[in-house]
Amino acid sequence: MAEKEGEAEKVKVEAPAPPVISDQEKDWAQGALTDFNRASYASCLQLLTKLEAARPQDTKVAHNKAIAEYYKSDLKKTDQFRKNMNLVCSQAHVNIEDLDALEDVEHCVIYYNQAVLLYHLKQYSTALKIMQKIFSFIEPMEESLAHCVCLLLIELQLCMYQPDKTLALIAYIENQFVVSTESVISSEKDMKPLEKEHKEKKPVVGDAATDTFRLKLLQYRARCYLMTHALKACKREIKNLITTGGPTLTSVLLKGNLEYQRGNYRKAIKVLNSIPQSSLSFKDTGESPPVLYYNNMGCIHHYMSKPHLACYYLQRALQENEAAMRSLPRADAGEPYSGRPLFTLGSNKRYELMYNLGVSLLHAGRPIQAFDCLTEAVQVFHMNPRLWLRLAECCVMAHKADNESDFNIHARRKDLVQGVVGAGSHRKIILTPQLSKDTKYSCEGQSFAIPVATVEFASLCLRNALLLLPDCQPEEAAPDTADVTAPGSHYVYAAPSNPLGAHEAASLKCSVLAMSAYVALCLGDYIVALDHAQMLLVQPTLSGVHRMLGHLYAAEALVLLDKISDAIEHLNPEHVKELTQMFPPNEKDADREKADIGTEQHKPLRTWFPNSLPTARAVMQYNLAVAFAIRGELDKAGETLKQVWMSKSPGCDIPIHVIMLALYIELQLGIEPRPASLETDELPQTRQTLRRILLGNSTNSSWFFNYNKEFYF
């Protein structure tokens, strides 16, 4: 949302490198600089051509001529500019790929311009390495270039989701360029944790600081606080930003994002509707205000539990994005980066919008369309574990939309009877052998790796999600680390949304493990299902729903592995004590959320079923009755089932499977005497029937348990 930083460095000819320079050459150099600053690039090039003829070995002149030619083309001939810069590097004996070779501060401008190109081409990691090397020369560097280096380095760190490092860098820059030494912290070591409030500092304007530079630092600090959910500190920074610079597109979007994260959705809509009109177009800035507006409106309506309206806004954003991209001229085959301005090269928001649209479609109950959107987004954001979970959820939802219909006994009674034969006294009722209608799991003979909304592909997605999540538990994560790409980092990469904190990542891992157990049961891989369920149950902090799912899936896997006694231990109704869907935060996070975030943020976006504690315990008792019946203890199974039926009330729903199990028990107990063959020949088949009909698919997997903002806003 913030304005893109970094343009090619302006002409640096006022201090030529060679020691001997004539007065005529000084006049040419000064005139070239004046013309460049006035955007008179043709006159500037004429003077630089004369200067180049007089000083053919001066790399600064060659460099400045390449810059002037690039600006004369309105920053459109990017491929030619890259070739010219390579020639300048050869003339200066500079290997742009060898950062260790950078020892002269005079060469920093060449490396800086290379980083600018990489930034606009979205090669953030390579650009960041260059800028970190350049930043080591910040003290002897010329003032204007130092400002550009600082801003580009901050922007790249935010693009790489390193908010902690960025805040430390901003404090250092303020100490050097903006704020007096008495009002800032002297070093990164003395900085307080992000959870503590950032103390307000009064900037002291120095000779090296400009109003634009200070406004940029305010914007970046606000973005850092939004990324780390430090909303009280962010509110103060945005207030200072608007007071100092007035309501601009950037400041309004930052304020709207703040209200969005606080859960004040109606206020966020009001803020977005106050976006000031700008005379600058997409071709001038590389940003399309309609795309930003419709995307953000879609995000807000999604969290207002209006996924269909969110889909409408996001589709409008996609249309505006396509229109903006069509307005740009097409690049030539030989020069892919030429033909349009540099700042528009990385302005396509299609993949971010497809990610948002996919999640909204999933919540709207359209898993196949959501799957198509998310498979396109995962091509770019394949390191996001939550995106892989969303893909798996699309597959599961296409396989079994929900389990609430199983508890509507009046609507499902007809499903118990498959047919009727005969008439009169010879009339026979044929009971259904299968209550669950989802018998087809996938397309047979198709590779798991082919992206199709099947349960098999869901298992692949879930494996990817587990691989991308850290192994350490929340209390083991180091709070002072900031690099999201490093092992054991405090944050987990989740682009295009904000990075996940340690506790958010732990909550996400619980959801992945729960769904992995469910998918393994669907695929008949009971050992793997048991392993995932047991891993889920040993997580240090579980929500009530995840604990229930862990016991249910472990019990089902054990039953299918003929370990009935072990399964019965998991089916104790006392295991279900509460049905919270939220991952309990630590005390520090709870205090911050209480102070900063509204209650609407914690409202579940999708209700989970069973939604009451009596219903959840009835499900556990029903499965316990199934286990007793499989073990042959029909009397005990009947008594347990009787308790389930007696618990039926307006606040307690029971599944249709209860009636099927009751019919089975009555039929079995009604056979007197029982044939001896029942225990030898028919019992194994009977057990298999119970496993398939009564226990399987009685509860669906976990749904959307991560309530931090996952949308790109």
XYZ file of C-alpha atoms in Angstrom:
713
model
C 0.000 0.000 0.000
C 2.844 2.317 0.697
C 4.401 4.135 -2.181
C 7.152 2.278 -3.928
C 10.615 3.404 -3.027
C 13.736 3.829 -5.037
C 14.423 5.447 -8.338
C 17.642 5.424 -10.264
C 20.151 7.656 -8.548
C 20.459 11.162 -10.012
C 23.516 12.473 -11.698
C 26.630 12.502 -9.573
C 28.977 14.749 -11.488
C 29.617 17.567 -9.085
C 32.592 15.716 -7.630
C 34.424 13.970 -10.500
C 36.785 11.136 -9.640
C 39.902 12.107 -11.665
C 42.041 14.710 -9.872
C 42.540 16.977 -12.885
C 39.503 18.697 -14.364
C 39.330 21.858 -16.394
C 36.999 24.783 -15.760
C 35.175 23.980 -19.008
C 34.523 20.443 -17.834
C 33.256 21.749 -14.506
C 30.803 24.000 -16.318
C 29.592 21.085 -18.440
C 29.156 18.906 -15.370
C 27.269 21.583 -13.452
C 25.079 22.335 -16.448
C 24.291 18.651 -16.917
C 23.232 18.371 -13.276
C 21.015 21.447 -13.562
C 19.353 20.165 -16.730
C 18.813 16.746 -15.182
C 17.107 18.212 -12.116
C 14.863 20.268 -14.435
C 14.013 17.077 -16.412
C 15.707 18.567 -19.526
C 17.261 15.232 -20.411
C 18.074 16.086 -24.041
C 20.183 19.101 -22.991
C 21.710 17.038 -20.208
C 22.760 14.341 -22.677
C 24.357 16.891 -24.994
C 26.591 18.172 -22.187
C 27.376 14.647 -20.992
C 28.370 13.658 -24.531
C 30.867 16.537 -24.621
C 32.111 15.566 -21.179
C 32.476 11.938 -22.243
C 34.553 12.960 -25.262
C 36.863 14.966 -23.000
C 37.057 12.292 -20.291
C 36.545 8.887 -21.993
C 37.897 6.912 -19.010
C 35.707 8.574 -16.375
C 33.243 5.924 -15.183
C 31.071 8.558 -13.478
C 30.426 10.274 -16.780
C 29.506 6.965 -18.463
C 27.270 6.094 -15.524
C 25.479 9.440 -15.544
C 24.973 9.264 -19.301
C 23.304 5.839 -18.916
C 21.029 7.292 -16.225
C 20.117 10.335 -18.338
C 19.312 8.186 -21.371
C 17.105 5.963 -19.208
C 15.190 8.966 -17.843
C 14.824 10.390 -21.342
C 12.994 7.196 -22.327
C 10.595 7.726 -19.382
C 12.178 4.713 -17.665
C 10.885 2.438 -20.428
C 14.091 1.109 -22.024
C 14.981 -1.082 -19.077
C 16.775 -3.771 -21.087
C 19.008 -1.186 -22.785
C 19.710 0.441 -19.430
C 20.816 -2.906 -18.001
C 23.214 -3.360 -20.912
C 24.616 0.141 -20.399
C 25.098 -0.508 -16.693
C 26.988 -3.710 -17.487
C 29.329 -1.681 -19.696
C 29.826 0.822 -16.862
C 30.642 -2.039 -14.485
C 33.201 -3.403 -16.929
C 34.788 0.017 -17.324
C 34.952 0.457 -13.536
C 36.205 -3.127 -13.036
C 33.191 -3.885 -10.828
C 31.636 -7.349 -10.557
C 28.073 -6.585 -9.538
C 27.511 -10.188 -8.396
C 30.525 -10.169 -6.072
C 29.453 -8.157 -3.032
C 32.744 -8.767 -1.244
C 34.495 -6.814 -4.012
C 32.654 -3.629 -3.006
C 35.266 -1.667 -1.077
C 34.990 1.834 -2.551
C 32.120 4.094 -1.501
C 32.227 5.669 -4.970
C 30.960 2.401 -6.452
C 27.945 2.208 -4.129
C 25.764 4.126 -6.556
C 26.298 1.438 -9.224
C 25.259 -1.307 -6.811
C 22.323 0.809 -5.618
C 20.923 1.197 -9.134
C 21.228 -2.542 -9.642
C 19.214 -3.088 -6.434
C 16.534 -0.661 -7.668
C 16.092 -2.737 -10.818
C 15.906 -5.976 -8.834
C 13.338 -4.439 -6.477
C 10.991 -3.505 -9.299
C 11.456 -6.968 -10.792
C 10.399 -8.413 -7.380
C 13.760 -10.097 -6.820
C 13.714 -8.947 -3.218
C 16.152 -11.415 -1.698
C 18.993 -10.567 -4.098
C 18.296 -6.849 -3.844
C 18.311 -7.024 -0.053
C 21.759 -8.630 0.019
C 23.112 -5.818 -2.159
C 21.550 -3.123 0.006
C 22.843 -4.645 3.225
C 26.352 -4.475 1.793
C 25.857 -0.874 0.637
C 24.506 0.106 4.055
C 27.887 -0.664 5.613
C 29.165 2.465 3.781
C 26.329 4.679 4.983
C 28.442 7.006 7.155
C 30.916 8.282 4.488
C 28.202 8.242 1.810
C 26.832 11.390 0.226
C 23.704 12.605 1.999
C 21.146 12.308 -0.818
C 22.326 8.826 -1.764
C 22.319 7.802 1.916
C 18.646 8.754 2.185
C 17.810 6.678 -0.896
C 19.777 3.717 0.462
C 17.999 3.879 3.814
C 14.519 3.990 2.293
C 15.157 1.190 -0.203
C 16.698 -1.031 2.473
C 13.655 -0.504 4.724
C 11.282 -1.275 1.855
C 13.135 -4.480 0.990
C 13.128 -5.688 4.588
C 9.363 -5.183 4.729
C 8.971 -7.019 1.416
C 10.875 -9.894 3.018
C 8.621 -9.694 6.130
C 11.291 -8.691 8.635
C 9.423 -6.143 10.804
C 11.684 -6.463 13.866
C 14.832 -5.705 11.888
C 13.067 -2.870 10.121
C 12.097 -1.159 13.389
C 15.671 -1.413 14.609
C 16.910 0.029 11.318
C 14.450 2.936 11.494
C 15.622 3.759 15.029
C 19.245 3.810 13.826
C 18.404 6.008 10.811
C 16.526 8.476 12.998
C 19.494 8.588 15.321
C 21.795 9.414 12.408
C 19.662 11.737 10.279
C 16.546 12.977 12.070
C 16.404 12.799 15.855
C 18.780 14.241 18.399
C 20.846 11.733 20.296
C 19.150 12.608 23.582
C 15.720 11.373 22.472
C 16.556 8.070 20.795
C 17.997 4.764 21.790
C 21.660 4.540 21.044
C 21.801 1.005 19.681
C 19.712 -1.976 18.635
C 20.742 -3.829 21.772
C 18.897 -1.359 23.980
C 15.651 -1.495 22.010
C 12.596 -2.649 23.923
C 10.537 -5.626 22.660
C 7.849 -4.971 20.094
C 5.122 -5.836 22.560
C 5.997 -2.816 24.683
C 4.680 0.536 23.651
C 6.905 2.593 21.441
C 7.652 5.817 23.290
C 6.757 8.875 21.306
C 9.761 10.928 20.246
C 9.746 14.489 19.053
C 11.827 14.787 15.907
C 14.410 17.488 15.739
C 14.835 18.680 12.189
C 18.458 18.678 11.163
C 20.255 19.869 8.085
C 20.379 16.333 6.683
C 16.686 15.566 7.068
C 13.850 16.579 4.790
C 10.129 16.534 5.381
C 9.645 13.851 2.753
C 12.283 11.645 4.354
C 10.668 11.945 7.796
C 7.223 11.195 6.386
C 8.577 8.067 4.735
C 10.013 6.887 8.057
C 6.638 7.451 9.737
C 4.934 5.386 7.022
C 7.410 2.557 7.370
C 7.138 2.450 11.159
C 3.340 2.288 10.885
C 3.647 -0.590 8.422
C 5.955 -2.435 10.826
C 3.464 -2.093 13.653
C 0.641 -3.317 11.417
C 2.726 -6.305 10.420
C 3.418 -7.213 14.065
C -0.123 -6.342 15.306
C 1.193 -3.633 17.669
C -1.940 -1.621 17.012
C -1.766 0.974 19.797
C 1.668 2.118 18.666
C 0.493 2.023 15.054
C -2.477 4.263 15.831
C -0.137 6.900 17.271
C 2.178 6.774 14.257
C -0.674 7.109 11.768
C -2.049 10.079 13.700
C 1.351 11.778 13.490
C 1.568 10.892 9.796
C -1.799 12.453 8.930
C -1.099 15.501 11.098
C 2.254 16.066 9.431
C 1.559 15.164 5.810
C -2.215 15.370 5.508
C -4.582 12.656 4.209
C -2.827 10.981 1.280
C -3.597 7.680 -0.420
C -0.927 5.944 1.654
C -1.991 7.382 5.011
C -5.680 6.635 4.376
C -4.925 3.040 3.410
C -2.758 2.613 6.502
C -5.553 3.940 8.700
C -8.056 1.659 7.000
C -5.753 -1.311 7.571
C -5.471 -0.353 11.236
C -9.246 -0.317 11.741
C -9.478 -3.573 9.773
C -7.039 -5.314 12.096
C -8.788 -3.893 15.163
C -12.062 -5.427 14.010
C -13.775 -2.069 13.404
C -14.966 -3.066 9.963
C -17.620 -0.413 9.427
C -15.165 2.276 10.407
C -12.617 0.776 8.017
C -15.167 1.058 5.186
C -15.770 4.685 6.113
C -12.032 5.372 6.019
C -11.643 3.720 2.608
C -14.483 5.786 1.202
C -12.543 8.919 2.164
C -9.609 8.161 -0.162
C -8.613 11.498 -1.730
C -8.930 11.935 -5.469
C -5.567 11.975 -7.237
C -4.645 13.320 -10.619
C -1.971 10.640 -11.002
C -2.930 7.551 -13.007
C -1.744 3.957 -12.889
C 0.828 4.699 -15.600
C 2.292 7.483 -13.452
C 2.607 5.579 -10.156
C 2.345 1.855 -10.899
C -0.513 1.582 -8.371
C -4.205 1.399 -9.225
C -6.421 2.978 -6.529
C -9.516 1.059 -7.754
C -7.661 -2.245 -7.323
C -6.614 -1.303 -3.799
C -10.101 -0.079 -2.918
C -12.030 -3.114 -4.178
C -9.514 -5.564 -2.736
C -9.678 -3.966 0.696
C -13.472 -3.786 0.588
C -13.487 -7.493 -0.203
C -11.257 -8.248 2.773
C -13.468 -6.228 5.121
C -16.730 -7.823 3.972
C -15.167 -11.259 4.268
C -14.493 -10.673 7.950
C -17.997 -9.272 8.344
C -19.160 -12.844 7.501
C -20.333 -11.775 4.044
C -18.230 -14.022 1.777
C -20.495 -13.658 -1.274
C -20.243 -9.870 -1.153
C -16.489 -10.228 -0.587
C -16.265 -12.339 -3.754
C -18.054 -9.598 -5.681
C -15.580 -6.916 -4.590
C -12.578 -9.154 -5.225
C -13.812 -9.975 -8.715
C -14.159 -6.241 -9.341
C -10.573 -5.820 -8.139
C -9.441 -8.499 -10.604
C -11.251 -6.725 -13.433
C -9.626 -3.405 -12.538
C -6.220 -5.089 -12.313
C -6.633 -6.648 -15.751
C -7.745 -3.313 -17.186
C -4.698 -1.599 -15.684
C -2.346 -4.205 -17.120
C -4.002 -3.977 -20.557
C -3.416 -0.236 -20.538
C 0.329 -0.882 -20.635
C 2.061 -1.576 -23.950
C 3.173 -5.128 -24.591
C 6.851 -5.905 -24.294
C 8.892 -7.149 -27.233
C 10.020 -10.740 -27.247
C 13.673 -9.732 -27.265
C 13.274 -7.062 -24.579
C 10.768 -8.348 -21.979
C 11.287 -5.443 -19.560
C 11.064 -2.617 -22.084
C 8.111 -0.681 -23.416
C 6.620 0.398 -20.092
C 7.910 2.375 -17.115
C 10.107 0.667 -14.560
C 7.680 1.211 -11.669
C 4.939 -0.709 -13.489
C 6.952 -3.907 -13.979
C 5.961 -5.354 -10.603
C 2.519 -3.789 -10.326
C 0.445 -6.839 -11.273
C -1.620 -7.884 -8.221
C -3.301 -10.871 -9.866
C -1.857 -13.570 -7.616
C -2.607 -11.686 -4.393
C -6.171 -11.133 -5.567
C -6.574 -14.784 -6.567
C -5.454 -15.783 -3.075
C -8.066 -13.536 -1.463
C -10.795 -14.625 -3.866
C -10.005 -18.300 -3.286
C -10.387 -17.989 0.482
C -13.675 -16.087 0.123
C -15.044 -18.666 -2.317
C -14.113 -21.394 0.145
C -16.068 -19.670 2.905
C -18.955 -19.161 0.480
C -19.237 -22.925 0.004
C -17.789 -23.065 -3.527
C -14.735 -25.308 -3.056
C -14.090 -26.164 -6.723
C -13.919 -22.516 -7.802
C -11.845 -21.730 -4.707
C -9.456 -24.566 -5.573
C -8.882 -23.139 -9.053
C -8.042 -19.702 -7.609
C -5.731 -21.043 -4.908
C -3.833 -23.335 -7.287
C -2.984 -20.246 -9.314
C -1.893 -18.337 -6.204
C 0.282 -21.189 -4.907
C 2.512 -20.887 -7.977
C 3.874 -17.675 -6.440
C 3.236 -18.116 -2.708
C 4.296 -21.743 -2.429
C 6.166 -21.081 0.832
C 2.956 -20.156 2.663
C 1.860 -23.138 4.834
C -1.609 -21.705 5.385
C -2.214 -21.550 1.626
C -1.493 -25.286 1.389
C -3.986 -25.867 4.209
C -6.601 -23.841 2.333
C -6.052 -26.006 -0.762
C -6.533 -29.132 1.364
C -9.720 -27.644 2.807
C -11.050 -27.147 -0.727
C -10.445 -30.836 -1.425
C -12.110 -31.941 1.820
C -15.089 -29.652 1.290
C -15.563 -31.012 -2.236
C -15.415 -34.520 -0.764
C -17.749 -33.812 2.204
C -19.214 -30.337 2.457
C -20.149 -30.525 6.152
C -21.477 -32.884 8.807
C -24.396 -30.813 10.043
C -26.847 -32.639 7.773
C -26.037 -35.901 9.599
C -27.672 -34.443 12.708
C -30.953 -33.620 10.974
C -32.743 -36.873 11.810
C -36.083 -35.890 10.294
C -34.487 -35.159 6.922
C -32.232 -38.229 6.954
C -34.749 -40.876 8.084
C -35.553 -41.777 4.475
C -31.873 -42.544 3.883
C -32.107 -45.508 6.285
C -34.282 -47.494 3.895
C -32.823 -48.571 0.582
C -35.973 -50.195 -0.710
C -39.037 -52.357 -0.053
C -39.793 -55.739 -1.660
C -42.876 -57.890 -1.474
C -46.332 -57.017 -0.211
C -48.629 -57.748 2.674
C -47.250 -60.234 5.171
C -44.329 -60.907 2.840
C -43.268 -57.250 2.722
C -39.558 -56.827 3.425
C -37.640 -53.604 4.199
C -34.067 -53.391 2.935
C -31.883 -51.167 5.079
C -29.151 -49.110 3.463
C -25.606 -50.504 3.709
C -24.066 -47.035 3.614
C -25.281 -43.847 5.278
C -22.451 -41.726 3.951
C -22.888 -40.686 0.328
C -19.247 -39.757 -0.314
C -17.941 -43.127 -1.497
C -15.756 -41.810 -4.332
C -12.570 -40.361 -2.980
C -10.771 -39.440 -6.190
C -10.190 -40.084 -9.864
C -8.672 -43.548 -10.117
C -5.392 -43.916 -11.903
C -4.480 -40.250 -11.532
C -1.277 -39.026 -9.917
C -1.570 -37.412 -6.498
C 0.610 -34.549 -7.744
C -1.902 -33.412 -10.366
C -3.825 -30.470 -8.875
C -7.373 -31.828 -8.690
C -9.755 -31.295 -5.767
C -9.405 -34.845 -4.435
C -8.619 -36.238 -1.008
C -5.351 -37.660 -2.364
C -4.175 -34.235 -3.452
C -5.240 -32.899 -0.040
C -2.775 -35.275 1.605
C 0.029 -33.843 -0.548
C -0.972 -30.278 0.363
C -1.003 -31.114 4.063
C 2.456 -32.671 3.885
C 3.743 -29.459 2.324
C 2.092 -27.402 5.075
C 3.703 -29.511 7.814
C 7.125 -29.195 6.183
C 6.839 -25.410 6.085
C 5.790 -25.050 9.727
C 8.491 -24.862 12.432
C 9.063 -27.849 14.692
C 9.617 -25.743 17.811
C 6.726 -24.981 20.118
C 5.630 -21.397 20.909
C 7.580 -21.190 24.146
C 10.717 -22.401 22.378
C 10.683 -19.698 19.700
C 13.260 -16.994 20.233
C 11.453 -13.670 20.662
C 14.349 -11.585 19.436
C 14.769 -13.167 16.018
C 13.334 -11.399 13.027
C 14.328 -13.220 9.863
C 11.257 -15.172 8.776
C 13.361 -17.392 6.543
C 15.643 -18.579 9.334
C 14.975 -21.785 11.317
C 13.367 -21.127 14.680
C 12.293 -17.673 13.607
C 9.770 -15.729 15.639
C 7.705 -15.291 12.467
C 6.583 -17.752 9.800
C 6.335 -16.691 6.164
C 2.699 -16.337 5.088
C 2.795 -14.009 2.060
C 0.803 -12.254 0.763
C -0.587 -11.763 4.286
C 1.392 -10.716 7.350
C 3.830 -13.270 8.805
C 2.535 -15.659 11.451
C 3.632 -15.236 15.041
C 4.811 -18.221 17.083
C 1.417 -18.932 18.642
C -0.415 -18.419 15.360
C 1.919 -20.919 13.713
C 1.291 -23.399 16.552
C -2.473 -23.001 16.089
C -2.072 -23.523 12.351
C -0.109 -26.691 12.996
C -2.977 -28.068 15.100
C -5.383 -27.473 12.208
C -3.015 -29.153 9.755
C -2.575 -32.198 12.000
C -6.333 -32.536 12.546
C -7.061 -32.418 8.831
C -4.149 -34.756 8.083
C -5.674 -37.361 10.392
C -9.072 -36.980 8.727
C -7.648 -37.265 5.207
C -5.602 -40.338 6.141
C -8.775 -42.005 7.469
C -10.560 -41.243 4.214
C -7.712 -42.817 2.256
C -7.610 -45.906 4.471
C -4.136 -45.147 5.828
C -5.000 -45.827 9.458
C -1.460 -45.962 10.853
C -0.679 -42.515 9.458
C -4.036 -41.247 10.742
C -3.255 -42.510 14.219
C 0.186 -40.936 14.105
C -1.244 -37.510 13.173
C -3.990 -37.748 15.807
C -1.480 -38.613 18.514
C 0.791 -35.757 17.410
C -2.213 -33.431 17.627
C -3.055 -34.527 21.172
C 0.478 -33.870 22.462
C 0.579 -30.283 21.226
C 1.225 -28.063 24.268
C -1.929 -25.966 23.919
C -5.035 -27.170 22.153
C -8.400 -25.618 21.486
C -11.389 -27.600 22.698
C -12.429 -28.537 19.162
C -8.964 -29.759 18.243
C -8.805 -31.904 21.386
C -12.137 -33.508 20.528
C -11.087 -34.169 16.934
C -7.801 -35.662 18.096
C -9.556 -38.204 20.329
C -12.196 -39.039 17.703
C -9.690 -39.577 14.900
C -7.342 -41.580 17.121
C -10.239 -43.786 18.245
C -11.445 -44.371 14.680
C -7.950 -45.310 13.536
C -7.535 -47.715 16.461
C -10.896 -49.362 15.763
C -9.939 -49.884 12.152
C -6.651 -51.388 13.366
C -8.579 -53.843 15.622
C -7.373 -52.155 18.800
C -10.788 -51.666 20.360
C -9.641 -51.403 23.974
C -7.237 -48.583 23.145
C -9.957 -46.839 21.140
C -12.391 -46.944 24.079
C -9.918 -44.945 26.184
C -10.107 -42.102 23.655
C -13.916 -42.177 23.524
C -14.467 -41.163 27.120
C -16.994 -38.267 27.008
C -15.056 -36.585 29.819
C -12.379 -35.726 27.283
C -14.772 -33.108 25.875
C -14.885 -30.313 28.456
C -15.263 -27.285 26.211
C -15.562 -26.425 22.511
C -13.453 -23.323 22.107
C -12.201 -22.800 18.579
C -9.555 -20.231 19.480
C -5.951 -21.094 20.230
C -5.314 -19.688 23.731
C -2.562 -17.041 23.513
C 0.046 -16.479 26.155
C -0.532 -13.813 28.780
C 1.520 -11.191 26.967
C -0.425 -11.646 23.734
C -3.725 -11.714 25.633
C -2.979 -8.372 27.274
C -2.066 -6.809 23.961
C -5.151 -8.172 22.237
C -7.357 -6.923 25.048
C -5.941 -3.448 24.661
C -5.745 -3.230 20.885
C -8.236 -5.514 19.204
C -12.014 -5.405 19.229
C -14.148 -8.396 20.163
C -15.463 -8.714 16.599
C -12.045 -9.932 15.469
C -12.415 -13.124 17.545
C -15.852 -14.030 16.184
C -15.547 -17.267 14.164
C -16.048 -16.755 10.459
C -17.622 -20.184 10.046
C -19.552 -22.049 12.747
C -18.265 -25.516 13.506
C -20.598 -28.417 14.179
C -21.281 -29.808 16.783
C -21.707 -26.333 18.214
C -22.799 -27.294 21.735
C -21.106 -29.282 24.479
C -24.030 -31.746 24.959
C -24.009 -32.550 21.232
C -20.256 -33.114 21.268
C -20.514 -35.495 24.213
C -23.378 -37.315 22.501
C -21.083 -37.872 19.495
C -18.412 -39.306 21.782
C -20.938 -41.616 23.471
C -22.306 -42.753 20.124
C -18.810 -43.699 18.931
C -18.232 -45.454 22.245
C -21.373 -47.513 21.611
C -20.014 -48.419 18.175
C -16.772 -49.640 19.740
C -18.700 -51.800 22.217
C -20.817 -53.242 19.389
C -17.752 -54.102 17.314
C -16.235 -55.869 20.312
C -19.462 -57.907 20.645
C -20.671 -56.252 23.862
C -24.130 -55.532 22.473
C -25.809 -55.080 25.863
C -23.277 -52.459 26.902
C -23.574 -50.832 23.488
C -27.359 -50.710 23.867
C -27.143 -49.072 27.287
C -24.703 -46.467 26.002
C -26.905 -45.787 23.010
C -29.924 -45.420 25.284
C -28.084 -42.668 27.176
C -27.368 -40.928 23.882
C -31.020 -41.038 22.848
C -32.222 -39.808 26.243
C -29.868 -36.835 25.991
C -31.696 -35.645 22.851
C -33.101 -32.181 23.503
C -33.342 -28.775 21.785
C -29.789 -28.088 22.984
C -28.437 -31.515 22.058
C -28.561 -32.989 18.557
C -27.737 -36.593 17.774
C -26.598 -38.054 14.430
C -28.776 -40.231 12.213
C -26.230 -43.008 12.749
C -27.707 -43.563 16.204
C -30.899 -45.012 14.699
C -28.902 -47.280 12.391
C -26.853 -48.585 15.289
C -30.001 -49.151 17.353
C -31.530 -51.174 14.514
C -28.405 -53.268 14.242
C -28.297 -53.990 17.965
C -31.985 -54.908 18.105
C -31.601 -57.243 15.150
C -28.602 -58.945 16.681
C -30.171 -59.315 20.114
C -33.383 -60.641 18.554
C -31.669 -63.780 17.141
C -32.306 -66.621 19.635
C -30.358 -68.813 19.788
C -27.438 -67.218 18.018
C -25.969 -69.494 15.358
C -22.519 -70.720 16.123
C -21.394 -69.491 12.720
C -21.998 -65.874 13.796
C -18.836 -65.831 15.863
C -16.718 -67.479 13.197
C -17.942 -66.596 9.731
C -20.322 -63.679 9.990
C -18.753 -61.685 12.837
C -15.720 -60.459 10.849
C -18.050 -59.259 8.093
C -20.331 -57.690 10.715
C -17.405 -55.856 12.267
C -16.325 -54.558 8.896
C -19.877 -53.351 8.218
C -19.925 -51.460 11.507
C -16.560 -49.885 10.810
C -17.645 -48.721 7.385
C -21.225 -47.656 8.128
C -21.341 -46.407 11.680
C -18.079 -44.846 12.673
C -16.529 -43.432 9.532
C -17.124 -39.806 8.550
C -19.232 -39.032 11.603
C -17.354 -35.789 12.099
C -15.687 -33.560 9.593
C -12.257 -32.045 9.880
C -11.330 -28.753 11.510
C -12.342 -25.540 9.707
C -10.694 -22.135 9.714
C -9.277 -21.973 13.209
C -6.721 -19.219 12.530
C -8.329 -15.870 13.085
C -5.448 -13.510 12.553
C -5.777 -11.534 9.362
C -4.654 -13.789 6.520
C -5.811 -11.541 3.704
C -3.560 -9.268 1.710
C -4.976 -5.802 2.564
